[in-house]
XYZ file of C-alpha atoms in Angstrom:
575
model
C -30.433 89.673 124.812
C -27.960 91.800 126.791
C -30.201 91.649 129.863
C -30.437 87.873 129.546
C -26.639 87.546 129.319
C -26.230 89.696 132.448
C -28.641 87.443 134.338
C -26.808 84.323 133.158
C -23.473 85.780 134.313
C -24.906 86.138 137.830
C -25.493 82.385 137.929
C -22.053 81.635 136.473
C -20.447 83.893 139.120
C -21.213 81.348 141.860
C -18.755 78.956 140.221
C -16.000 81.428 139.367
C -13.311 79.294 141.062
C -14.156 76.301 138.851
C -14.397 78.654 135.897
C -10.908 80.037 136.553
C -9.618 76.494 137.016
C -11.056 75.322 133.684
C -9.614 78.415 131.978
C -6.167 77.622 133.411
C -6.411 73.986 132.270
C -7.579 75.214 128.865
C -4.492 77.423 128.671
C -2.216 74.482 129.521
C -3.882 72.115 127.021
C -3.701 74.706 124.256
C -0.023 75.283 125.015
C 0.542 71.510 124.833
C -1.256 71.295 121.505
C 0.520 74.303 120.022
C 4.013 73.158 120.852
C 3.504 69.998 118.776
C 3.608 71.702 115.311
C 6.841 73.469 116.296
C 8.351 70.153 117.363
C 7.212 68.581 114.099
C 8.875 71.414 112.177
C 12.114 70.842 114.109
C 11.900 67.121 113.258
C 11.532 67.939 109.568
C 14.572 70.223 109.690
C 16.635 67.329 111.103
C 16.180 65.593 107.748
C 19.073 67.558 106.296
C 19.502 65.737 103.008
C 19.409 62.241 101.556
C 21.553 59.991 103.744
C 22.036 62.696 106.380
C 19.209 62.315 108.934
C 19.495 62.971 112.694
C 17.491 59.915 113.860
C 18.493 60.433 117.495
C 17.174 63.990 117.512
C 13.967 62.914 115.735
C 13.393 60.108 118.300
C 13.703 62.549 121.215
C 11.208 64.881 119.537
C 8.745 61.995 118.989
C 8.965 61.069 122.700
C 8.249 64.677 123.694
C 5.303 64.824 121.245
C 3.834 61.585 122.703
C 4.183 62.974 126.243
C 2.400 66.176 125.159
C -0.405 64.187 123.500
C -1.003 62.063 126.624
C -0.866 65.072 128.958
C -3.281 67.060 126.756
C -5.731 64.118 126.602
C -5.796 63.764 130.421
C -6.169 67.504 130.973
C -8.978 67.722 128.403
C -10.849 64.954 130.238
C -10.449 66.860 133.521
C -11.541 70.107 131.843
C -14.646 68.463 130.363
C -15.555 67.041 133.780
C -15.265 70.512 135.338
C -17.272 72.067 132.502
C -20.030 69.482 133.046
C -19.981 70.296 136.759
C -20.342 74.037 136.094
C -23.032 73.638 133.422
C -25.339 71.282 135.280
C -24.853 73.101 138.576
C -26.066 76.285 136.861
C -28.978 74.395 135.303
C -29.778 72.926 138.732
C -29.779 76.411 140.274
C -31.969 77.891 137.529
C -34.546 75.094 137.723
C -34.570 75.297 141.521
C -35.056 79.081 141.467
C -37.759 78.816 138.797
C -39.715 76.146 140.688
C -39.299 78.029 143.950
C -40.560 81.214 142.275
C -43.623 79.321 141.020
C -44.462 78.523 144.654
C -44.500 82.237 145.450
C -46.267 83.588 142.391
C -49.884 84.686 142.745
C -52.655 82.444 141.441
C -53.213 85.129 138.810
C -49.964 84.027 137.111
C -51.118 80.406 136.842
C -54.516 81.535 135.554
C -52.982 83.703 132.827
C -50.168 81.408 131.595
C -50.780 78.047 129.859
C -49.442 75.152 131.915
C -47.740 73.541 128.921
C -45.863 76.755 128.133
C -44.473 76.934 131.673
C -43.551 73.226 131.584
C -41.815 73.736 128.223
C -39.761 76.587 129.689
C -38.854 74.533 132.777
C -37.851 71.378 130.868
C -37.157 71.850 127.141
C -35.798 75.398 127.263
C -33.500 74.664 130.196
C -32.171 71.564 128.400
C -31.494 73.657 125.288
C -29.749 76.232 127.460
C -27.604 73.502 129.052
C -26.499 72.224 125.631
C -25.443 75.700 124.516
C -23.730 76.517 127.793
C -21.778 73.255 127.787
C -20.625 73.874 124.223
C -19.621 77.382 125.219
C -17.507 76.218 128.150
C -16.023 73.310 126.193
C -15.093 75.088 122.975
C -15.224 78.833 123.478
C -12.361 79.215 125.981
C -10.179 76.700 124.172
C -10.915 78.412 120.866
C -9.920 81.857 122.145
C -6.737 80.480 123.732
C -5.858 78.643 120.522
C -6.282 81.796 118.428
C -4.043 83.820 120.740
C -1.475 81.029 121.083
C -1.162 80.292 117.374
C -0.834 84.014 116.702
C 2.115 84.229 119.114
C 3.856 81.229 117.522
C 3.290 82.551 113.993
C 4.754 85.943 114.970
C 7.828 84.191 116.364
C 8.316 82.188 113.171
C 7.590 84.923 110.583
C 5.882 88.139 111.595
C 5.197 89.245 108.002
C 3.156 86.148 107.161
C 1.479 86.323 110.578
C 0.448 89.909 109.790
C -1.298 88.729 106.595
C -3.306 86.220 108.667
C -4.273 88.864 111.238
C -5.432 91.326 108.578
C -7.801 88.693 107.140
C -9.259 87.819 110.557
C -11.911 90.603 110.842
C -13.739 89.125 107.850
C -14.573 86.024 109.898
C -15.905 88.157 112.772
C -18.015 90.291 110.444
C -19.636 87.256 108.827
C -20.292 85.569 112.179
C -21.747 88.772 113.661
C -23.985 89.383 110.641
C -25.523 85.915 110.856
C -25.734 85.847 114.677
C -27.899 88.977 114.922
C -30.502 87.469 112.608
C -30.320 84.020 114.141
C -31.193 85.094 117.709
C -34.663 86.406 116.771
C -35.446 83.191 114.911
C -34.342 80.942 117.778
C -36.408 83.096 120.160
C -39.478 82.612 117.974
C -38.715 78.886 117.802
C -38.634 78.698 121.618
C -41.977 80.516 121.939
C -43.625 78.306 119.301
C -42.282 75.172 121.003
C -43.915 76.322 124.244
C -47.209 76.924 122.409
C -47.029 73.437 120.906
C -46.270 71.805 124.273
C -49.166 73.701 125.858
C -51.594 72.533 123.146
C -50.457 68.889 123.415
C -50.789 69.016 127.210
C -54.295 70.483 126.884
C -55.459 67.894 124.342
C -54.062 64.881 126.227
C -55.528 66.101 129.519
C -58.970 66.523 127.928
C -58.971 63.669 125.449
C -62.376 62.379 126.587
C -64.006 65.735 125.901
C -62.272 66.020 122.514
C -63.547 62.594 121.449
C -67.002 63.084 122.960
C -67.548 66.179 120.813
C -65.817 64.670 117.760
C -63.168 67.387 117.792
C -60.350 65.108 116.669
C -60.178 66.615 113.173
C -60.350 70.210 114.438
C -57.679 69.463 117.039
C -55.488 67.896 114.376
C -55.905 70.966 112.154
C -54.891 73.281 115.007
C -51.911 71.064 115.825
C -50.868 70.982 112.158
C -50.976 74.791 112.005
C -48.783 75.151 115.127
C -46.510 72.341 113.958
C -46.120 73.987 110.549
C -45.143 77.311 112.160
C -42.673 75.466 114.395
C -41.164 73.705 111.384
C -40.844 76.945 109.420
C -39.213 78.980 112.176
C -36.912 76.033 113.017
C -35.834 75.682 109.388
C -35.165 79.419 109.104
C -33.186 79.472 112.356
C -31.109 76.447 111.349
C -30.630 77.695 107.771
C -29.227 81.060 108.830
C -27.174 79.551 111.642
C -25.711 76.984 109.228
C -24.353 79.794 107.034
C -21.834 80.797 109.683
C -19.528 77.804 109.555
C -19.097 77.472 105.767
C -18.701 81.264 105.417
C -15.919 81.456 107.977
C -14.409 78.239 106.607
C -14.213 79.799 103.127
C -12.398 82.847 104.496
C -10.022 80.633 106.487
C -9.213 78.512 103.436
C -8.352 81.681 101.538
C -6.047 82.663 104.427
C -4.419 79.198 104.333
C -3.821 79.470 100.575
C -2.230 82.916 100.983
C 0.061 81.646 103.777
C 1.068 78.667 101.600
C 1.993 80.845 98.629
C 3.843 83.495 100.633
C 5.627 80.858 102.707
C 6.670 78.819 99.670
C 8.206 81.871 97.996
C 9.992 82.730 101.274
C 11.564 79.248 101.455
C 12.709 79.460 97.842
C 14.171 82.954 98.197
C 15.894 82.425 101.574
C 16.002 78.734 102.618
C 18.473 79.342 105.449
C 16.359 81.962 107.236
C 13.008 80.307 106.542
C 13.261 76.511 106.396
C 10.796 73.903 105.169
C 10.270 72.847 108.802
C 9.254 76.393 109.748
C 6.877 76.537 106.771
C 5.346 73.225 107.888
C 4.881 74.614 111.424
C 3.461 77.857 110.083
C 0.899 76.019 107.934
C -0.134 73.903 110.935
C -0.559 77.051 113.002
C -2.537 78.726 110.213
C -4.893 75.724 110.219
C -5.158 75.735 114.012
C -5.670 79.499 113.958
C -8.548 79.155 111.488
C -10.194 76.130 113.109
C -11.358 77.904 116.307
C -13.163 80.511 114.216
C -15.244 77.713 112.711
C -15.853 76.216 116.157
C -16.599 79.576 117.766
C -19.047 80.422 114.988
C -20.850 77.145 115.764
C -20.738 77.972 119.475
C -22.167 81.433 118.815
C -25.027 79.876 116.851
C -25.768 77.437 119.664
C -25.471 80.218 122.230
C -28.067 82.230 120.294
C -30.490 79.365 120.805
C -29.536 78.787 124.437
C -29.767 82.494 125.351
C -33.206 82.703 123.723
C -34.300 79.674 125.781
C -32.682 81.016 128.954
C -34.568 84.288 128.536
C -37.928 82.502 128.906
C -37.038 80.654 132.097
C -35.296 83.702 133.573
C -38.432 85.740 132.879
C -40.297 83.350 135.183
C -37.620 83.738 137.863
C -37.900 87.525 137.687
C -41.708 87.606 137.854
C -42.950 89.712 140.749
C -43.816 87.357 143.643
C -46.642 87.742 146.104
C -46.062 90.246 148.884
C -44.887 88.138 151.822
C -43.498 90.934 153.955
C -46.191 90.599 156.630
C -45.142 88.837 159.835
C -48.357 88.946 161.871
C -50.290 85.670 162.206
C -53.908 84.759 162.755
C -55.118 81.692 164.599
C -58.725 80.579 164.926
C -60.059 78.364 167.710
C -61.917 75.161 166.921
C -65.253 76.938 167.318
C -64.746 78.885 164.094
C -64.006 82.553 163.652
C -65.636 85.878 162.802
C -65.301 86.908 159.162
C -66.104 90.436 157.969
C -66.367 91.669 154.375
C -66.280 95.467 154.421
C -67.154 97.286 151.167
C -65.147 94.814 149.098
C -64.617 95.536 145.418
C -62.724 93.344 142.962
C -62.259 92.770 139.235
C -60.083 90.302 137.305
C -60.075 92.854 134.497
C -60.151 96.519 135.617
C -62.426 97.284 132.673
C -65.003 94.727 133.872
C -65.896 95.194 137.577
C -67.196 92.001 139.204
C -67.555 92.326 143.000
C -69.020 95.709 143.966
C -69.535 97.094 147.481
C -69.726 93.614 149.047
C -70.398 93.836 152.802
C -71.060 90.867 155.093
C -70.526 89.979 158.748
C -70.250 86.294 159.581
C -70.175 85.225 163.228
C -68.130 82.324 164.513
C -69.789 78.975 163.878
C -72.271 80.232 161.277
C -72.912 78.356 158.062
C -73.030 80.686 155.051
C -74.300 79.507 151.673
C -73.659 81.425 148.461
C -75.999 80.864 145.517
C -76.631 82.561 142.209
C -76.305 82.128 138.447
C -73.041 81.143 136.785
C -70.506 83.987 136.669
C -72.133 86.021 139.439
C -68.982 85.935 141.613
C -69.578 82.992 143.994
C -66.184 81.339 143.525
C -64.513 84.755 143.349
C -65.681 85.421 146.928
C -63.927 82.184 147.965
C -60.758 83.222 146.078
C -60.723 86.507 147.975
C -61.486 84.838 151.296
C -58.438 82.599 151.099
C -56.269 85.261 149.391
C -55.760 83.612 146.052
C -56.508 87.165 144.914
C -56.411 90.397 146.930
C -59.309 92.838 147.011
C -59.016 96.014 144.951
C -60.603 98.078 147.719
C -62.314 97.476 151.040
C -61.136 94.692 153.335
C -61.766 91.157 154.541
C -61.048 90.457 158.220
C -60.690 87.215 160.150
C -60.963 87.484 163.922
C -60.695 91.263 163.541
C -57.455 91.123 161.525
C -57.259 92.291 157.921
C -56.183 89.131 156.080
C -53.710 91.214 154.031
C -51.799 92.002 157.235
C -51.160 88.354 158.186
C -49.043 85.662 156.566
C -50.790 83.556 153.963
C -49.591 80.403 155.701
C -51.197 81.326 159.030
C -54.394 82.350 157.198
C -54.740 79.226 155.087
C -53.958 76.717 157.809
C -57.283 77.748 159.394
C -59.228 76.692 156.286
C -60.188 73.359 154.861
C -61.269 73.336 151.212
C -63.154 70.895 149.035
C -63.497 72.157 145.481
C -65.444 70.920 142.492
C -62.106 70.409 140.704
C -60.260 67.625 142.490
C -56.488 67.386 142.815
C -54.657 64.170 143.612
C -50.964 63.601 143.062
C -49.096 60.471 142.033
C -48.635 58.272 145.099
C -50.608 56.078 147.453
C -54.144 56.767 148.663
C -52.672 57.376 152.134
C -50.146 59.918 150.781
C -52.987 61.912 149.251
C -55.148 61.827 152.374
C -52.484 63.066 154.821
C -51.407 66.125 152.768
C -53.062 68.408 155.321
C -52.087 66.313 158.346
C -48.820 64.408 157.736
C -48.727 62.981 161.292
C -52.199 61.408 161.126
C -52.480 57.916 162.635
C -53.940 54.928 160.827
C -57.008 55.057 163.085
C -57.601 58.747 162.252
C -57.253 58.096 158.514
C -59.741 55.204 158.580
C -62.202 57.172 160.750
C -62.143 60.112 158.301
C -62.570 57.747 155.334
C -65.555 56.088 157.002
C -67.111 59.492 157.753
C -66.795 60.453 154.069
C -67.993 56.993 152.911
C -64.714 56.462 151.040
C -63.516 53.556 153.203
C -65.660 50.961 151.427
C -64.258 51.616 147.940
C -60.688 52.098 149.238
C -60.733 48.610 150.837
C -61.750 47.131 147.476
C -58.633 48.534 145.781
C -55.723 46.079 145.209
C -53.642 47.356 148.144
C -56.222 49.337 150.083
C -54.793 52.564 151.457
C -51.388 51.663 149.972
C -52.734 51.480 146.423
C -50.746 53.748 144.118
C -52.859 56.046 141.971
C -51.658 57.963 138.942
C -51.578 61.676 138.282
C -54.943 63.337 139.072
C -56.353 60.100 140.472
C -55.510 57.815 137.564
C -58.383 55.413 136.813
C -60.538 56.445 139.786
C -63.961 57.823 138.938
C -64.658 61.524 139.439
C -66.904 60.673 142.366
C -64.226 58.548 144.038
C -61.656 61.326 143.583
C -64.044 63.805 145.176
C -64.617 61.448 148.109
C -60.854 61.311 148.714
C -60.683 65.117 148.725
C -63.552 65.232 151.217
C -61.723 62.659 153.381
C -58.617 64.854 153.300
C -60.550 67.760 154.840
C -62.362 65.573 157.370
C -58.976 64.304 158.538
C -57.740 67.875 159.193
C -60.938 69.208 160.816
C -59.925 72.889 160.431
C -61.886 75.634 162.227
C -63.207 77.124 158.965
C -64.561 75.198 155.986
C -64.978 76.106 152.318
C -67.107 73.768 150.213
C -67.321 74.774 146.548
C -69.652 72.293 144.843
C -68.032 69.642 147.014
C -70.533 66.880 146.146
C -71.178 67.722 142.486
C -69.785 64.406 141.179
C -71.323 62.112 143.812
C -74.487 60.078 143.440
C -77.586 61.270 145.291
C -77.675 58.431 147.849
C -74.024 58.924 148.840
C -74.497 62.682 148.820
C -77.211 62.440 151.477
C -74.844 60.469 153.734
C -71.966 62.904 153.099
C -74.194 65.879 153.821
C -74.946 64.285 157.203
C -71.190 63.902 157.801
C -70.633 67.511 156.703
C -73.371 68.648 159.066
C -71.585 66.973 161.974
C -68.224 68.382 160.855
C -69.584 71.917 160.435
C -71.089 72.058 163.920
C -69.383 74.985 165.686
C -67.274 75.771 162.599
C -67.584 78.793 160.332
C -68.479 77.413 156.918
C -68.859 78.821 153.420
C -70.775 76.700 150.950
C -71.102 77.336 147.231
C -73.819 75.192 145.681
C -76.071 74.996 142.668
C -78.334 72.375 144.221
C -80.366 74.443 146.688
C -81.483 71.324 148.556
C -77.978 71.048 150.013
C -77.961 74.490 151.667
C -81.449 74.854 153.138
C -80.101 74.464 156.675
C -77.594 77.330 156.284
C -77.751 80.152 158.830
C -77.264 82.756 156.077
C -77.957 82.348 152.373
C -76.422 84.996 150.155
C -78.080 85.398 146.775
C -75.632 86.951 144.336
C -76.159 88.445 140.909
C -73.608 90.404 138.855
C -71.195 90.614 141.801
C -73.734 92.039 144.242
C -75.681 90.524 147.129
C -79.264 91.106 146.076
C -80.900 89.029 148.843
C -79.839 87.461 152.114
C -81.469 85.558 154.946
C -82.298 81.948 155.807
C -84.251 79.573 153.577
C -87.696 80.384 154.970
C -87.096 84.144 154.966
C -85.965 84.156 151.340
C -88.926 82.055 150.192
C -91.280 84.435 152.030
C -89.566 87.366 150.318
C -90.707 85.980 146.960
C -87.697 87.302 145.061
C -84.862 85.887 142.957
C -84.101 83.070 145.430
C -87.668 81.823 145.232
C -87.373 81.769 141.437
C -84.162 79.724 141.674
C -85.721 77.354 144.216
C -88.869 76.750 142.204
C -86.946 76.264 138.932
C -84.668 73.523 140.323
């Protein structure tokens, strides 16, 4: 919690001028509010006795009180506006830093953290933090100023009674502190459970077809009910304990008020000239105002417990270790492809379970390399290493003679074009999705690429053609149509190196034959890596790597591997 507060203070420090300004305005508004009870007491003392009332003096006091009320109202509006500015500027900065950090985190982070949990931290937790921070700025400073101000006025009126109030004050702090320590852990658990719930809902909505196809609705509902029940329980506990603060401090403050009333009443009776009814009235008002901030601050502390717990989750994302981007060297590959060398590469997602072992391969510029093998043998992992989604544990991968770890990721990846089995399309028009890799593409280039991928015919049938807006992840488009758009995207870029990972898995056989012809033309003179389960699509490859358990067990062209009569022949004959 202390570390989280320190990190929050760093963000607040950027707006210290506005913070000082709002503190000054808070001081002025509190002074305006505190002078009113004293003026009211003076007005009461001008009612000397029946038939002897100083109406002129009372009228002047009323005018001054009205002026104070108006001035305080205006200043409070200004203070609230500044507090809103500070709060939402900090929230803006935190969200910006968090999203920027996500752009620089390794793929390993995305693979190991549920998407819904990250989204919950970015949206819900930051909103909760904003609510607590705004309450803190709005009430905390004013509350502290009010406590100090009322204490000064009470000391000026009657220091003995003021001393009684001060001696009772620590009880409020002790109660608030006792509850706050237990509340923080519960709000932290509530925040974590909320993220788990958001992640599960996101997962179920995104895969609703699969859930219904396997009749998992009841099982999904049971899992949701279990998470929802835990969320309800931890929320109730957090709110229950936090709700104890206000009534506990209110009870103590009411006891203080009763003591002040009794002591003050006896003081008026015993010495009415030194301690008037007007002063007693002012003192009681100050005792109330002195007690009120403790109730407000206790509520603020409770809300801050929640907001700090929420802030901790988003700040943890911001402080995640980013990818190493210290390299400045760049690599550029000509249109005729590039040489790629794997030298004794070893890699494991889990150190206890080695996957790629002593992987060595030399690929010459323009060669077409196919990677085949059973599921889980490391085919896609090789692609992840090639494009530096993950770094090798030992050994090296070189492009054009340069270790890819020594060059910037941007310069490395701009040489590759990728079509994966899992498609990705964002909300926007068809055209917006096609030009992601080449924003300056002309209309003629876009149409030519779409025709080459055989996507043009179905695009023209859409309501607005290339300007048709599609939803998140392609909206209502079929999986095959989405894959065609991703293929078009690569054909529009025509990068010197190509990576095709099951690029035609969702396309019908007739269209696949035509696309393979287009791929063949596109891959001419380009270094290409193809991952495929259907061996018919890679028979023309210059090199076929047969992988099993992270090792290359066979390599050669199609005819050589069939003649070898090994594992590849078994795969080919079992298709």
